[in-house]
Short mmCIF file of C-alpha atoms in Angstrom, two decimals:
data_model
loop_
_atom_site.label_atom_id
_atom_site.label_comp_id
_atom_site.label_asym_id
_atom_site.label_seq_id
_atom_site.Cartn_x
_atom_site.Cartn_y
_atom_site.Cartn_z
CA GLY A 24 0.00 0.00 0.00
CA SER A 25 2.85 2.42 0.74
CA LEU A 26 3.76 2.42 -2.95
CA PHE A 27 0.61 4.33 -3.78
CA ASP A 28 0.54 6.64 -0.77
CA ASP A 29 3.94 8.10 -1.75
CA PRO A 30 4.52 6.97 -5.35
CA GLU A 31 7.01 9.67 -6.27
CA ASN A 32 9.56 8.55 -3.70
CA LEU A 33 8.89 4.85 -3.28
CA GLN A 34 7.89 3.35 -6.64
CA LYS A 35 11.17 4.13 -8.37
CA ASN A 36 13.19 2.39 -5.65
CA TRP A 37 10.75 -0.49 -5.44
CA LEU A 38 10.78 -1.18 -9.18
CA ARG A 39 14.56 -0.88 -9.43
CA GLU A 40 15.07 -3.45 -6.67
CA PHE A 41 12.37 -5.71 -8.12
CA TYR A 42 13.89 -5.61 -11.60
CA GLN A 43 17.28 -6.44 -10.10
CA VAL A 44 15.87 -9.66 -8.66
CA VAL A 45 14.30 -10.49 -12.05
CA HIS A 46 17.65 -9.87 -13.74
CA THR A 47 19.55 -12.00 -11.23
CA HIS A 48 17.26 -15.03 -11.27
CA LYS A 49 15.84 -14.75 -14.81
CA PRO A 50 12.69 -16.76 -14.06
CA HIS A 51 10.61 -18.31 -16.84
CA PHE A 52 7.44 -18.01 -14.79
CA MET A 53 6.98 -15.25 -12.25
CA ALA A 54 4.19 -14.55 -9.80
CA LEU A 55 3.88 -11.26 -7.90
CA HIS A 56 1.29 -10.97 -5.12
CA CYS A 57 0.36 -7.57 -3.69
CA GLN A 58 -1.88 -6.64 -0.77
CA GLU A 59 -3.56 -3.31 0.04
CA PHE A 60 -3.02 -2.61 -3.65
CA GLY A 61 -3.79 1.06 -4.23
CA GLY A 62 -2.94 2.10 -0.68
CA LYS A 63 -5.15 3.43 2.08
CA ASN A 64 -6.97 5.96 -0.09
CA TYR A 65 -7.85 3.72 -2.99
CA GLU A 66 -10.07 6.07 -4.97
CA ALA A 67 -7.45 8.83 -5.02
CA SER A 68 -4.71 6.36 -5.98
CA MET A 69 -6.32 4.86 -9.09
CA SER A 70 -4.11 6.81 -11.50
CA HIS A 71 -1.00 5.64 -9.60
CA VAL A 72 -2.24 2.05 -9.86
CA ASP A 73 -2.69 2.33 -13.64
CA LYS A 74 0.78 3.84 -14.04
CA PHE A 75 2.38 1.09 -11.93
CA VAL A 76 0.68 -1.69 -13.92
CA LYS A 77 1.66 -0.15 -17.26
CA GLU A 78 5.25 0.21 -16.09
CA LEU A 79 5.46 -3.44 -15.08
CA LEU A 80 3.96 -4.65 -18.36
CA SER A 81 5.98 -2.46 -20.69
CA SER A 82 9.37 -1.84 -19.08
CA ASP A 83 12.63 -2.92 -20.75
CA ALA A 84 13.39 -5.12 -17.75
CA MET A 85 10.27 -7.19 -18.52
CA LYS A 86 10.45 -7.18 -22.32
CA GLU A 87 11.17 -10.93 -22.55
CA TYR A 88 7.87 -11.69 -20.80
CA ASN A 89 5.49 -11.77 -23.76
CA ARG A 90 2.46 -13.08 -21.87
CA ALA A 91 0.97 -11.80 -18.63
CA ARG A 92 -2.14 -12.01 -16.49
CA VAL A 93 -3.02 -9.25 -14.05
CA TYR A 94 -5.88 -9.49 -11.56
CA LEU A 95 -6.63 -6.36 -9.58
CA ASP A 96 -9.49 -6.15 -7.08
CA GLU A 97 -10.45 -2.52 -7.61
CA ASN A 98 -14.09 -2.83 -6.55
CA TYR A 99 -13.56 -0.57 -3.53
CA LYS A 100 -17.24 0.45 -3.37
CA SER A 101 -18.30 -3.08 -2.49
CA GLN A 102 -17.80 -3.58 1.25
CA GLU A 103 -18.98 -7.17 0.83
CA HIS A 104 -16.36 -8.19 -1.74
CA PHE A 105 -13.39 -5.76 -1.77
CA THR A 106 -10.02 -7.35 -0.84
CA ALA A 107 -7.53 -4.84 -2.39
CA LEU A 108 -5.48 -7.80 -3.65
CA GLY A 109 -3.39 -7.63 -6.81
CA SER A 110 -1.94 -10.71 -8.53
CA PHE A 111 0.51 -10.50 -11.46
CA TYR A 112 1.79 -13.44 -13.50
CA PHE A 113 4.52 -13.10 -16.13
CA LEU A 114 5.53 -15.76 -18.67
CA HIS A 115 8.90 -15.73 -20.41
CA GLU A 116 8.95 -16.01 -24.20
CA SER A 117 10.96 -19.25 -23.97
CA LEU A 118 8.19 -20.97 -22.03
CA LYS A 119 6.16 -22.91 -24.60
CA ASN A 120 3.44 -24.92 -22.93
CA ILE A 121 1.67 -23.13 -20.13
CA TYR A 122 -1.98 -23.39 -19.27
CA GLN A 123 -4.28 -21.71 -16.77
CA PHE A 124 -7.25 -23.39 -15.15
CA ASP A 125 -10.81 -22.24 -15.81
CA PHE A 126 -12.64 -22.90 -12.52
CA LYS A 127 -16.11 -22.69 -14.12
CA ALA A 128 -15.44 -24.92 -17.13
CA LYS A 129 -13.09 -27.10 -15.05
CA LYS A 130 -10.48 -27.28 -17.79
CA TYR A 131 -7.13 -25.72 -18.66
CA ARG A 132 -6.79 -22.99 -21.29
CA LYS A 133 -3.58 -22.09 -23.09
CA VAL A 134 -2.18 -18.71 -22.05
CA ALA A 135 -1.57 -16.16 -24.82
CA GLY A 136 -1.07 -12.39 -24.85
CA LYS A 137 -1.28 -9.92 -21.98
CA GLU A 138 -4.59 -9.43 -20.19
CA ILE A 139 -5.65 -7.24 -17.26
CA TYR A 140 -8.76 -7.96 -15.20
CA SER A 141 -9.98 -5.47 -12.62
CA ASP A 142 -13.02 -3.98 -10.88
CA THR A 143 -15.22 -7.03 -10.27
CA LEU A 144 -13.22 -10.23 -10.29
CA GLU A 145 -16.19 -12.31 -9.15
CA SER A 146 -17.20 -12.92 -12.77
CA THR A 147 -13.72 -14.04 -13.89
CA PRO A 148 -13.65 -17.85 -14.29
CA MET A 149 -9.83 -18.01 -14.21
CA LEU A 150 -9.64 -17.41 -10.45
CA GLU A 151 -11.40 -17.89 -7.16
CA LYS A 152 -11.70 -14.92 -4.84
CA GLU A 153 -13.18 -14.63 -1.37
CA LYS A 154 -13.24 -12.03 1.34
CA PHE A 155 -13.33 -13.38 4.88
CA PRO A 156 -16.70 -13.05 6.65
CA GLN A 157 -17.10 -9.92 8.79
CA ASP A 158 -17.62 -11.98 11.94
CA TYR A 159 -14.03 -13.26 11.71
CA PHE A 160 -12.82 -9.86 12.85
CA PRO A 161 -15.87 -7.89 14.09
CA GLU A 162 -13.90 -5.01 15.62
CA CYS A 163 -12.63 -4.01 12.16
CA LYS A 164 -15.69 -2.71 10.33
CA TRP A 165 -13.94 -2.16 6.99
CA SER A 166 -11.60 -5.10 6.70
CA ARG A 167 -10.21 -5.98 3.25
CA LYS A 168 -8.78 -9.35 4.20
CA GLY A 169 -9.26 -12.34 1.88
CA PHE A 170 -7.60 -14.44 -0.81
CA ILE A 171 -7.34 -14.97 -4.58
CA ARG A 172 -6.46 -18.35 -6.06
CA THR A 173 -5.26 -19.23 -9.55
CA ARG A 174 -4.15 -22.58 -10.96
CA TRP A 175 -1.43 -23.17 -13.54
CA CYS A 176 0.07 -26.05 -15.48
CA ILE A 177 3.59 -25.96 -16.93
CA ALA A 178 4.51 -29.06 -18.96
CA ASP A 179 2.40 -31.48 -16.88
CA CYS A 180 3.22 -29.80 -13.55
CA ALA A 181 0.07 -28.31 -11.98
CA PHE A 182 0.00 -26.01 -8.97
CA ASP A 183 -2.20 -23.42 -7.24
CA LEU A 184 -0.94 -19.94 -6.36
CA VAL A 185 -2.88 -18.27 -3.54
CA ASN A 186 -2.58 -14.56 -2.77
CA ILE A 187 -3.55 -14.05 0.87
CA HIS A 188 -4.00 -11.22 3.36
CA LEU A 189 -4.78 -12.15 6.96
CA PHE A 190 -5.90 -10.02 9.89
CA HIS A 191 -3.56 -7.65 11.71
CA ASP A 192 -3.07 -6.95 15.42
CA ALA A 193 -5.47 -4.13 16.20
CA SER A 194 -3.83 -3.31 19.55
CA ASN A 195 -0.38 -4.01 20.97
CA LEU A 196 -1.89 -3.93 24.46
CA VAL A 197 -4.46 -6.61 23.64
CA ALA A 198 -1.83 -8.73 21.85
CA TRP A 199 0.34 -8.60 24.99
CA GLU A 200 -2.39 -9.89 27.31
CA THR A 201 -2.38 -13.58 26.35
CA SER A 202 -0.05 -16.15 24.78
CA PRO A 203 -0.96 -16.90 22.05
CA SER A 204 -2.77 -13.63 21.40
CA VAL A 205 -6.43 -13.34 20.46
CA TYR A 206 -5.32 -12.05 17.04
CA SER A 207 -3.20 -15.14 16.45
CA GLY A 208 -6.36 -17.20 16.98
CA ILE A 209 -8.23 -15.13 14.38
CA ARG A 210 -5.45 -15.64 11.81
CA HIS A 211 -5.36 -19.36 12.59
CA LYS A 212 -9.09 -19.62 11.86
CA ALA A 213 -8.84 -17.66 8.59
CA LEU A 214 -5.81 -19.55 7.27
CA GLY A 215 -7.44 -22.86 8.14
CA TYR A 216 -10.49 -21.75 6.16
CA VAL A 217 -8.34 -21.01 3.08
CA LEU A 218 -6.49 -24.33 3.26
CA ASP A 219 -9.74 -26.27 3.62
CA ARG A 220 -11.18 -24.35 0.69
CA ILE A 221 -8.33 -25.04 -1.74
CA ILE A 222 -8.26 -28.78 -1.05
CA ASP A 223 -12.01 -29.42 -0.94
CA GLN A 224 -13.79 -31.84 -3.26
CA ARG A 225 -14.73 -29.42 -6.04
CA PHE A 226 -11.48 -29.74 -7.99
CA GLU A 227 -8.58 -32.12 -8.39
CA LYS A 228 -5.98 -31.69 -5.66
CA VAL A 229 -2.68 -30.19 -6.81
CA SER A 230 0.41 -28.73 -5.11
CA TYR A 231 -0.12 -25.23 -3.77
CA PHE A 232 1.89 -22.17 -2.81
CA VAL A 233 0.26 -19.68 -0.43
CA PHE A 234 2.05 -16.33 -0.25
CA GLY A 235 1.14 -12.86 0.88
CA ASP A 236 0.82 -10.83 4.06
CA PHE A 237 -0.09 -13.37 6.74
CA ASN A 238 0.35 -10.70 9.42
CA PHE A 239 2.05 -13.35 11.56
CA ARG A 240 3.44 -11.68 14.69
CA LEU A 241 5.95 -12.72 17.30
CA ASP A 242 4.33 -13.99 20.49
CA SER A 243 4.08 -10.59 22.13
CA LYS A 244 3.96 -11.67 25.76
CA SER A 245 7.06 -13.89 25.38
CA VAL A 246 8.99 -11.24 23.44
CA VAL A 247 8.30 -8.50 25.99
CA GLU A 248 9.23 -10.80 28.88
CA THR A 249 12.52 -11.66 27.12
CA LEU A 250 13.41 -8.12 26.05
CA CYS A 251 12.54 -6.71 29.46
CA THR A 252 13.72 -9.52 31.76
CA LYS A 253 15.17 -7.18 34.38
CA ALA A 254 12.59 -4.44 34.03
CA THR A 255 9.79 -3.22 36.25
CA MET A 256 6.45 -2.39 34.69
CA GLN A 257 4.44 0.79 35.20
CA THR A 258 0.78 0.81 34.14
CA VAL A 259 -0.84 4.03 32.93
CA ARG A 260 -4.65 4.19 32.95
CA ALA A 261 -7.14 6.60 31.39
CA ALA A 262 -8.54 9.01 33.99
CA ASP A 263 -12.15 8.68 32.85
CA THR A 264 -12.44 4.93 32.07
CA ASN A 265 -9.58 3.41 34.12
CA GLU A 266 -8.64 1.50 30.93
CA VAL A 267 -4.98 0.63 30.51
CA VAL A 268 -3.58 2.95 27.82
CA LYS A 269 0.17 2.51 28.29
CA LEU A 270 2.76 0.18 29.77
CA ILE A 271 6.24 1.45 30.57
CA PHE A 272 9.07 -0.98 31.26
CA ARG A 273 12.10 0.47 33.11
CA GLU A 274 15.41 -1.07 34.06
CA SER A 275 15.53 -1.95 37.76
CA ASP A 276 18.84 -0.13 38.05
CA ASN A 277 20.80 2.07 35.58
CA ASP A 278 18.85 5.17 36.62
CA ARG A 279 15.52 3.45 35.84
CA LYS A 280 16.11 3.82 32.09
CA VAL A 281 13.00 3.28 29.94
CA MET A 282 13.42 0.09 27.90
CA LEU A 283 10.01 -0.28 26.28
CA GLN A 284 6.85 1.76 25.93
CA LEU A 285 3.72 -0.07 24.82
CA GLU A 286 0.47 1.52 23.65
CA LYS A 287 -2.30 0.44 21.29
CA LYS A 288 -0.21 1.50 18.29
CA LEU A 289 3.18 2.06 19.91
CA PHE A 290 5.99 -0.45 20.41
CA ASP A 291 8.99 1.71 21.28
CA TYR A 292 11.97 -0.45 22.30
CA PHE A 293 15.21 1.40 23.09
CA ASN A 294 17.47 -0.83 20.96
CA GLN A 295 16.29 -1.67 17.43
CA GLU A 296 19.52 -3.55 16.72
CA VAL A 297 18.09 -6.63 18.39
CA PHE A 298 15.73 -6.97 15.40
CA ARG A 299 18.54 -6.54 12.86
CA ASP A 300 21.48 -8.39 14.45
CA ASN A 301 22.08 -11.63 12.55
CA ASN A 302 18.83 -10.85 10.67
CA GLY A 303 16.86 -11.05 13.90
CA THR A 304 17.13 -14.85 13.95
CA ALA A 305 17.39 -14.90 17.76
CA LEU A 306 13.72 -13.86 17.75
CA LEU A 307 12.54 -16.66 15.46
CA GLU A 308 11.78 -18.79 18.51
CA PHE A 309 8.87 -16.41 19.18
CA ASP A 310 7.54 -16.82 15.62
CA LYS A 311 5.04 -19.55 16.52
CA GLU A 312 1.91 -19.02 14.44
CA LEU A 313 2.86 -21.41 11.65
CA SER A 314 3.46 -24.32 14.04
CA VAL A 315 -0.27 -25.07 14.15
CA PHE A 316 -0.08 -25.92 10.43
CA LYS A 317 3.19 -27.88 10.50
CA ASP A 318 1.57 -30.89 8.75
CA ARG A 319 -0.10 -28.80 6.06
CA LEU A 320 2.33 -25.98 5.26
CA TYR A 321 6.09 -25.95 4.76
CA GLU A 322 8.47 -22.99 4.67
CA LEU A 323 12.15 -22.76 3.85
CA ASP A 324 14.43 -21.49 6.60
CA ILE A 325 14.17 -17.74 7.15
CA SER A 326 17.49 -15.91 6.88
CA PHE A 327 16.25 -12.33 6.42
CA PRO A 328 15.18 -9.79 9.07
CA PRO A 329 11.54 -9.15 10.04
CA SER A 330 9.70 -7.80 6.99
CA TYR A 331 7.48 -5.28 8.84
CA PRO A 332 7.02 -2.44 9.96
CA TYR A 333 9.72 -0.47 8.14
CA SER A 334 9.84 3.31 8.06
CA GLU A 335 8.08 4.84 5.06
CA ASP A 336 10.61 7.67 4.98
CA ALA A 337 12.37 7.26 1.61
CA ARG A 338 15.71 8.17 3.28
CA GLN A 339 15.52 5.31 5.81
CA GLY A 340 15.88 1.89 4.25
CA GLU A 341 16.71 -0.15 7.37
CA GLN A 342 14.81 1.65 10.11
CA TYR A 343 11.72 0.10 11.72
CA MET A 344 8.75 2.22 12.76
CA ASN A 345 7.98 2.10 16.46
CA THR A 346 4.33 1.25 15.88
CA ARG A 347 4.55 -2.57 16.16
CA CYS A 348 7.04 -5.17 17.26
CA PRO A 349 8.96 -6.13 14.09
CA ALA A 350 7.78 -9.48 12.70
CA TRP A 351 7.94 -11.77 9.70
CA CYS A 352 4.50 -10.88 8.32
CA ASP A 353 5.29 -11.63 4.67
CA ARG A 354 5.87 -15.29 3.88
CA ILE A 355 5.91 -17.88 1.10
CA LEU A 356 4.44 -21.18 2.25
CA MET A 357 3.77 -24.39 0.38
CA SER A 358 2.00 -27.72 0.59
CA PRO A 359 3.98 -30.90 1.33
CA SER A 360 3.84 -31.88 -2.37
CA ALA A 361 5.00 -28.40 -3.44
CA LYS A 362 7.89 -28.77 -0.99
CA GLU A 363 8.93 -31.94 -2.84
CA LEU A 364 8.86 -30.04 -6.14
CA VAL A 365 11.13 -27.32 -4.73
CA LEU A 366 13.54 -29.51 -2.79
CA ARG A 367 13.90 -32.11 -5.53
CA SER A 368 15.53 -29.43 -7.66
CA GLU A 369 17.60 -28.21 -4.72
CA SER A 370 19.17 -31.63 -4.29
CA GLU A 371 20.38 -31.53 -7.91
CA GLU A 372 21.43 -27.87 -8.16
CA LYS A 373 21.76 -25.29 -5.40
CA VAL A 374 19.22 -22.97 -6.92
CA VAL A 375 16.64 -22.25 -4.20
CA THR A 376 16.66 -18.72 -2.74
CA TYR A 377 14.28 -17.43 -0.04
CA ASP A 378 15.06 -13.81 0.76
CA HIS A 379 13.78 -10.24 0.93
CA ILE A 380 14.10 -7.46 -1.64
CA GLY A 381 15.71 -4.06 -1.07
CA PRO A 382 17.49 -4.67 2.26
CA ASN A 383 19.06 -1.20 2.30
CA VAL A 384 16.37 0.71 0.42
CA CYS A 385 12.99 2.05 1.54
CA MET A 386 10.42 -0.27 -0.06
CA GLY A 387 7.48 0.92 2.04
CA ASP A 388 6.34 -0.45 5.40
CA HIS A 389 6.76 -4.05 4.15
CA LYS A 390 9.89 -5.46 2.53
CA PRO A 391 8.90 -7.75 -0.37
CA VAL A 392 9.88 -11.38 0.11
CA PHE A 393 10.70 -13.74 -2.77
CA LEU A 394 11.29 -17.42 -3.42
CA ALA A 395 13.25 -18.45 -6.52
CA PHE A 396 13.53 -22.11 -7.47
CA ARG A 397 13.49 -24.61 -10.33
CA ILE A 398 10.78 -27.18 -10.79
CA MET A 399 10.97 -30.39 -12.76
CA PRO A 400 7.75 -30.54 -14.78
CA GLY A 401 6.52 -34.02 -15.51
CA ALA A 402 8.03 -35.25 -12.27
CA GLY A 403 9.29 -38.79 -12.71
CA LYS A 404 10.04 -38.42 -16.41
CA PRO A 405 13.76 -39.11 -16.95
CA HIS A 406 14.50 -36.17 -19.25
CA ALA A 407 12.01 -33.58 -18.05
CA ARG A 408 13.11 -30.09 -19.03
CA VAL A 409 13.93 -27.76 -16.16
CA HIS A 410 11.97 -24.51 -15.90
CA LYS A 411 12.85 -21.70 -13.54
CA CYS A 412 10.04 -20.46 -11.37
CA CYS A 413 9.92 -17.45 -9.10
CA VAL A 414 7.20 -16.22 -6.76
CA VAL A 415 7.43 -12.81 -5.16
CA GLN A 416 5.44 -11.64 -2.16
#
């Protein structure tokens, strides 16, 4: 979303870093999933959206991609359906046999040319789109959370690509109260719904990749207890309601130095380096939300720092905002059979990369995350041709 709230400063950087990844990995098939596409003020950003899409489809960096499919949920006037998701798929000119699944006709159609679908995606048979029911997250009256699913077949290798946006933490104070937090439970329910939906009985089961903004957060209570082990806590309450509005953690000695201040939308820890040192991997033990799905979803090892919330100041590429505890919100997950596709190629050539884009550049409040790998279409065939595949979140 940041890309469209400050397009003059952010889009140029974002596209340059994105094109660099394309140039480095040279994928034959590329998927780009965006969330909050159009930014917070969607109606005012429509011209920026159009410009961004045209740039991606016509730039020199993408000239070898002669086929594309773009699905943009721009139906912002429909509270019932609007998800603000954007899914882009680019096919390299060297890729000969690629088909996309028609969910209404229940058959594959050969992909040709470049096509853009927007406004109401509900009538498009080449995807499935759903917004999560309002009762999943009742305190957020205008939630845009949901998913878009497409299905592809490259030389006998079929897979689903699911663009997903799960619910955020509405309050740092509420997230801190329990372990796991109430918000973690809401995301668990929504992700379970998506997984059940994409493997139900309506269609043949295939491998699937689910990637987007899962809004996964570190277990807040455990993180605060670890970061502030030797601290004392001061509680600040509202004078009129007696509601807790702020928590202040101070060192027991060292002149009672403030270590952490916590409010609904404030997470101000005195030393941000803890989230950047060694890519923040010391904090991965508090990244627990995926463990519930350990039999259904696989992820490669994370070796990049938390992807959110970065400063939106174009001059600050590595600085986190002090609004939330930094976390790995943006992820690329896969089914057990998709894992076999990815790791089978890894055992033959060291070609799998799971990383973030623009480590030193302001890319907005989220750093994009990408997975580059090779798949062996027609798995089991002795001379199956290798195709490069890249998905970008």
